[in-house]
Tab-separated table of C-alpha atoms and ligand atoms in Angstrom:
chain	number	residue	atom	x	y	z
A	1	UNK	CA	15.451	12.660	4.782
A	2	UNK	CA	12.512	14.922	4.228
A	3	UNK	CA	8.798	14.687	4.733
A	4	UNK	CA	7.223	15.756	1.442
A	5	UNK	CA	3.933	17.593	1.047
A	6	UNK	CA	1.118	15.304	-0.048
A	7	UNK	CA	-1.172	16.889	-2.622
A	8	UNK	CA	-4.929	16.514	-2.369
A	9	UNK	CA	-7.672	15.874	-4.876
A	10	UNK	CA	-8.162	18.956	-7.013
A	11	UNK	CA	-4.454	19.311	-7.724
A	12	UNK	CA	-4.066	18.708	-11.486
A	13	UNK	CA	-0.876	16.647	-11.020
A	14	UNK	CA	-3.037	13.752	-9.766
A	15	UNK	CA	-4.506	13.465	-13.271
A	16	UNK	CA	-1.146	13.299	-15.052
A	17	UNK	CA	0.205	10.047	-16.407
A	18	UNK	CA	3.676	9.440	-14.987
A	19	UNK	CA	6.731	9.529	-17.222
A	20	UNK	CA	8.820	6.397	-17.404
A	21	UNK	CA	11.894	6.516	-15.191
A	22	UNK	CA	15.114	5.956	-17.161
A	23	UNK	CA	17.804	7.385	-14.898
A	24	UNK	CA	18.494	5.367	-11.746
A	25	UNK	CA	20.691	7.931	-10.040
A	26	UNK	CA	21.250	9.083	-6.431
A	27	UNK	CA	18.469	11.681	-6.700
A	28	UNK	CA	16.015	8.870	-7.456
A	29	UNK	CA	17.251	6.953	-4.405
A	30	UNK	CA	16.735	10.100	-2.335
A	31	UNK	CA	13.209	10.499	-3.706
A	32	UNK	CA	12.457	6.901	-2.702
A	33	UNK	CA	13.719	7.508	0.848
A	34	UNK	CA	11.710	10.700	1.186
A	35	UNK	CA	8.545	9.116	-0.186
A	36	UNK	CA	8.864	6.133	2.169
A	37	UNK	CA	9.323	8.500	5.117
A	38	UNK	CA	6.346	10.584	3.974
A	39	UNK	CA	4.195	7.450	3.637
A	40	UNK	CA	5.103	6.324	7.179
A	41	UNK	CA	4.455	9.797	8.593
A	42	UNK	CA	0.996	9.843	6.976
A	43	UNK	CA	0.342	6.252	8.146
A	44	UNK	CA	-0.366	5.114	4.609
A	45	UNK	CA	0.375	1.748	3.021
A	46	UNK	CA	1.248	3.174	-0.400
A	47	UNK	CA	2.272	6.460	-2.005
A	48	UNK	CA	2.577	7.359	-5.675
A	49	UNK	CA	4.877	10.039	-7.104
A	50	UNK	CA	1.895	12.096	-8.315
A	51	UNK	CA	0.828	12.441	-4.684
A	52	UNK	CA	3.975	14.366	-3.836
A	53	UNK	CA	3.760	16.443	-6.997
A	54	UNK	CA	5.823	14.433	-9.500
A	55	UNK	CA	4.326	12.721	-12.537
A	56	UNK	CA	6.592	9.656	-12.664
A	57	UNK	CA	6.136	5.878	-12.946
A	58	UNK	CA	7.235	5.531	-9.348
A	59	UNK	CA	5.545	4.399	-6.137
A	60	UNK	CA	6.311	2.983	-2.707
A	61	UNK	CA	4.388	0.391	-0.694
A	62	UNK	CA	4.715	-1.104	2.789
A	63	UNK	CA	2.097	-3.475	4.134
A	64	UNK	CA	3.933	-4.768	7.178
A	65	UNK	CA	1.719	-2.791	9.581
A	66	UNK	CA	-1.509	-3.722	7.830
A	67	UNK	CA	-3.490	-6.605	9.204
A	68	UNK	CA	-4.305	-8.474	6.070
A	69	UNK	CA	-3.860	-11.861	4.563
A	70	UNK	CA	-2.368	-12.252	1.162
A	71	UNK	CA	0.050	-14.479	-0.653
A	72	UNK	CA	2.897	-13.432	-2.911
A	73	UNK	CA	5.865	-14.620	-4.838
A	74	UNK	CA	8.757	-12.328	-5.601
A	75	UNK	CA	10.828	-13.426	-8.592
A	76	UNK	CA	9.396	-16.910	-8.143
A	77	UNK	CA	10.042	-17.434	-4.429
A	78	UNK	CA	8.475	-16.147	-1.204
A	79	UNK	CA	11.063	-14.236	0.816
A	80	UNK	CA	10.085	-12.790	4.235
A	81	UNK	CA	8.212	-9.489	3.922
A	82	UNK	CA	11.034	-7.607	5.658
A	83	UNK	CA	13.264	-8.422	2.687
A	84	UNK	CA	10.953	-6.916	0.072
A	85	UNK	CA	9.358	-4.016	1.994
A	86	UNK	CA	9.340	-1.104	1.810
A	87	UNK	CA	8.750	-1.893	-1.814
A	88	UNK	CA	9.919	0.672	-4.366
A	89	UNK	CA	8.165	0.057	-7.660
A	90	UNK	CA	9.427	1.754	-10.799
A	91	UNK	CA	7.834	1.541	-14.268
A	92	UNK	CA	5.325	-1.103	-13.134
A	93	UNK	CA	3.056	-2.936	-15.543
A	94	UNK	CA	0.202	-5.061	-14.251
A	95	UNK	CA	-1.452	-8.134	-15.658
A	96	UNK	CA	-4.731	-9.007	-13.980
A	97	UNK	CA	-6.894	-12.052	-13.998
A	98	UNK	CA	-10.457	-10.737	-14.383
A	99	UNK	CA	-11.936	-13.332	-12.014
A	100	UNK	CA	-12.334	-13.635	-9.087
A	101	UNK	CA	-12.977	-10.091	-7.899
A	102	UNK	CA	-13.167	-8.779	-4.343
A	103	UNK	CA	-14.870	-5.785	-2.724
A	104	UNK	CA	-12.847	-3.759	-0.248
A	105	UNK	CA	-13.087	-0.314	1.304
A	106	UNK	CA	-10.182	1.812	0.119
A	107	UNK	CA	-8.799	5.094	1.320
A	108	UNK	CA	-6.235	7.391	-0.281
A	109	UNK	CA	-3.786	9.867	1.245
A	110	UNK	CA	-4.891	12.445	-1.347
A	111	UNK	CA	-8.500	12.122	-0.110
A	112	UNK	CA	-8.289	12.624	3.672
A	113	UNK	CA	-11.251	11.100	5.485
A	114	UNK	CA	-12.870	9.777	2.321
A	115	UNK	CA	-13.320	6.033	1.864
A	116	UNK	CA	-15.349	3.824	-0.402
A	117	UNK	CA	-15.768	0.257	-1.494
A	118	UNK	CA	-14.225	-0.704	-4.805
A	119	UNK	CA	-14.430	-3.902	-6.821
A	120	UNK	CA	-11.100	-5.108	-8.180
A	121	UNK	CA	-9.581	-8.380	-9.353
A	122	UNK	CA	-8.137	-10.409	-6.471
A	123	UNK	CA	-4.900	-11.515	-8.107
A	124	UNK	CA	-2.307	-9.759	-10.241
A	125	UNK	CA	1.124	-10.112	-11.680
A	126	UNK	CA	3.307	-7.010	-11.790
A	127	UNK	CA	6.592	-6.418	-13.561
A	128	UNK	CA	8.675	-3.487	-12.344
A	129	UNK	CA	12.185	-2.185	-11.730
A	130	UNK	CA	13.807	-1.554	-8.354
A	131	UNK	CA	15.778	1.507	-7.327
A	132	UNK	CA	18.865	0.190	-9.168
A	133	UNK	CA	16.912	-0.522	-12.336
A	134	UNK	CA	16.841	-4.301	-11.865
A	135	UNK	CA	13.695	-5.996	-13.176
A	136	UNK	CA	11.432	-7.998	-10.848
A	137	UNK	CA	8.125	-9.777	-10.937
A	138	UNK	CA	5.580	-10.154	-8.157
A	139	UNK	CA	2.520	-12.390	-8.291
A	140	UNK	CA	0.116	-11.703	-5.455
A	141	UNK	CA	-3.452	-11.417	-4.254
A	142	UNK	CA	-5.437	-9.823	-1.441
A	143	UNK	CA	-4.410	-6.468	-0.004
A	144	UNK	CA	-0.993	-6.464	-1.662
A	145	UNK	CA	-2.570	-6.844	-5.100
A	146	UNK	CA	-5.167	-4.211	-4.272
A	147	UNK	CA	-2.594	-1.755	-3.001
A	148	UNK	CA	-0.436	-2.203	-6.112
A	149	UNK	CA	-3.477	-1.698	-8.370
A	150	UNK	CA	-4.427	1.478	-6.470
A	151	UNK	CA	-0.894	2.897	-6.736
A	152	UNK	CA	-0.438	1.956	-10.380
A	153	UNK	CA	-3.746	3.685	-11.118
A	154	UNK	CA	-2.214	6.851	-9.608
A	155	UNK	CA	0.775	6.500	-11.933
A	156	UNK	CA	-1.647	6.590	-14.857
A	157	UNK	CA	-3.594	9.587	-13.557
A	158	UNK	CA	-6.493	7.428	-12.418
A	159	UNK	CA	-8.059	7.842	-8.973
A	160	UNK	CA	-10.008	5.460	-6.757
A	161	UNK	CA	-13.159	7.563	-7.106
A	162	UNK	CA	-13.093	6.759	-10.844
A	163	UNK	CA	-13.557	3.085	-9.971
A	164	UNK	CA	-16.381	3.486	-7.465
A	165	UNK	CA	-19.843	2.268	-8.392
A	166	UNK	CA	-22.474	4.970	-8.452
A	167	UNK	CA	-24.129	3.793	-5.231
A	168	UNK	CA	-20.790	4.161	-3.414
A	169	UNK	CA	-19.897	7.478	-5.017
A	170	UNK	CA	-23.187	9.353	-4.615
A	171	UNK	CA	-23.220	9.489	-0.782
A	172	UNK	CA	-19.653	10.914	-0.658
A	173	UNK	CA	-19.862	13.162	-3.720
A	174	UNK	CA	-20.372	16.320	-1.687
A	175	UNK	CA	-17.282	15.667	0.435
A	176	UNK	CA	-15.248	15.020	-2.709
A	177	UNK	CA	-16.389	18.275	-4.329
A	178	UNK	CA	-15.624	20.222	-1.157
A	179	UNK	CA	-12.126	18.787	-1.037
A	180	UNK	CA	-11.531	19.768	-4.664
A	181	UNK	CA	-12.767	23.291	-4.002
A	182	UNK	CA	-10.544	23.668	-0.926
A	183	UNK	CA	-7.493	22.366	-2.808
A	184	UNK	CA	-8.049	24.700	-5.760
A	185	UNK	CA	-8.452	27.718	-3.487
A	186	UNK	CA	-5.017	27.107	-2.003
A	187	UNK	CA	-3.307	27.190	-5.378
B	1	LIG	NI1	-4.180	6.787	-3.323
């Protein structure tokens, strides 16, 4: 297993839409293991392929350490969280219900130290494939729904700052620009 390098805002890969995954081979399984390890090491609850430098429809999520309430069904039933997490989500597509919405302060491993409140729908349904290519469906709300929406945004080249209201974005704009500058200098 390997800890991968997480890329920061300013790296152009974060703006790339991920390619659909069509080959469910051992190298994909290895990527999943490495991304899960990298997410744990960084103490994150989700990590998208773009964040480790690959533009793929591929992300990992684990909410077992997060103190949050949410409900979910996985393929129509509610198995214990240990059976479905860490969650490897491949080629996900989300259906949201526009109402109700919730406000929650989000962070992102590609934006160290930067947080901001974002309004998102509370409940979603997501269709995706697992590491063997098998299709699944999750219906959920709360932090699980929010985390999936944040990660799936990454897979489409969208970042949480794009979803912040102006009054949230303005106070942290300087920090964001500094991060971008620092990242670009390193390249
Ligand atoms: Ni993120």
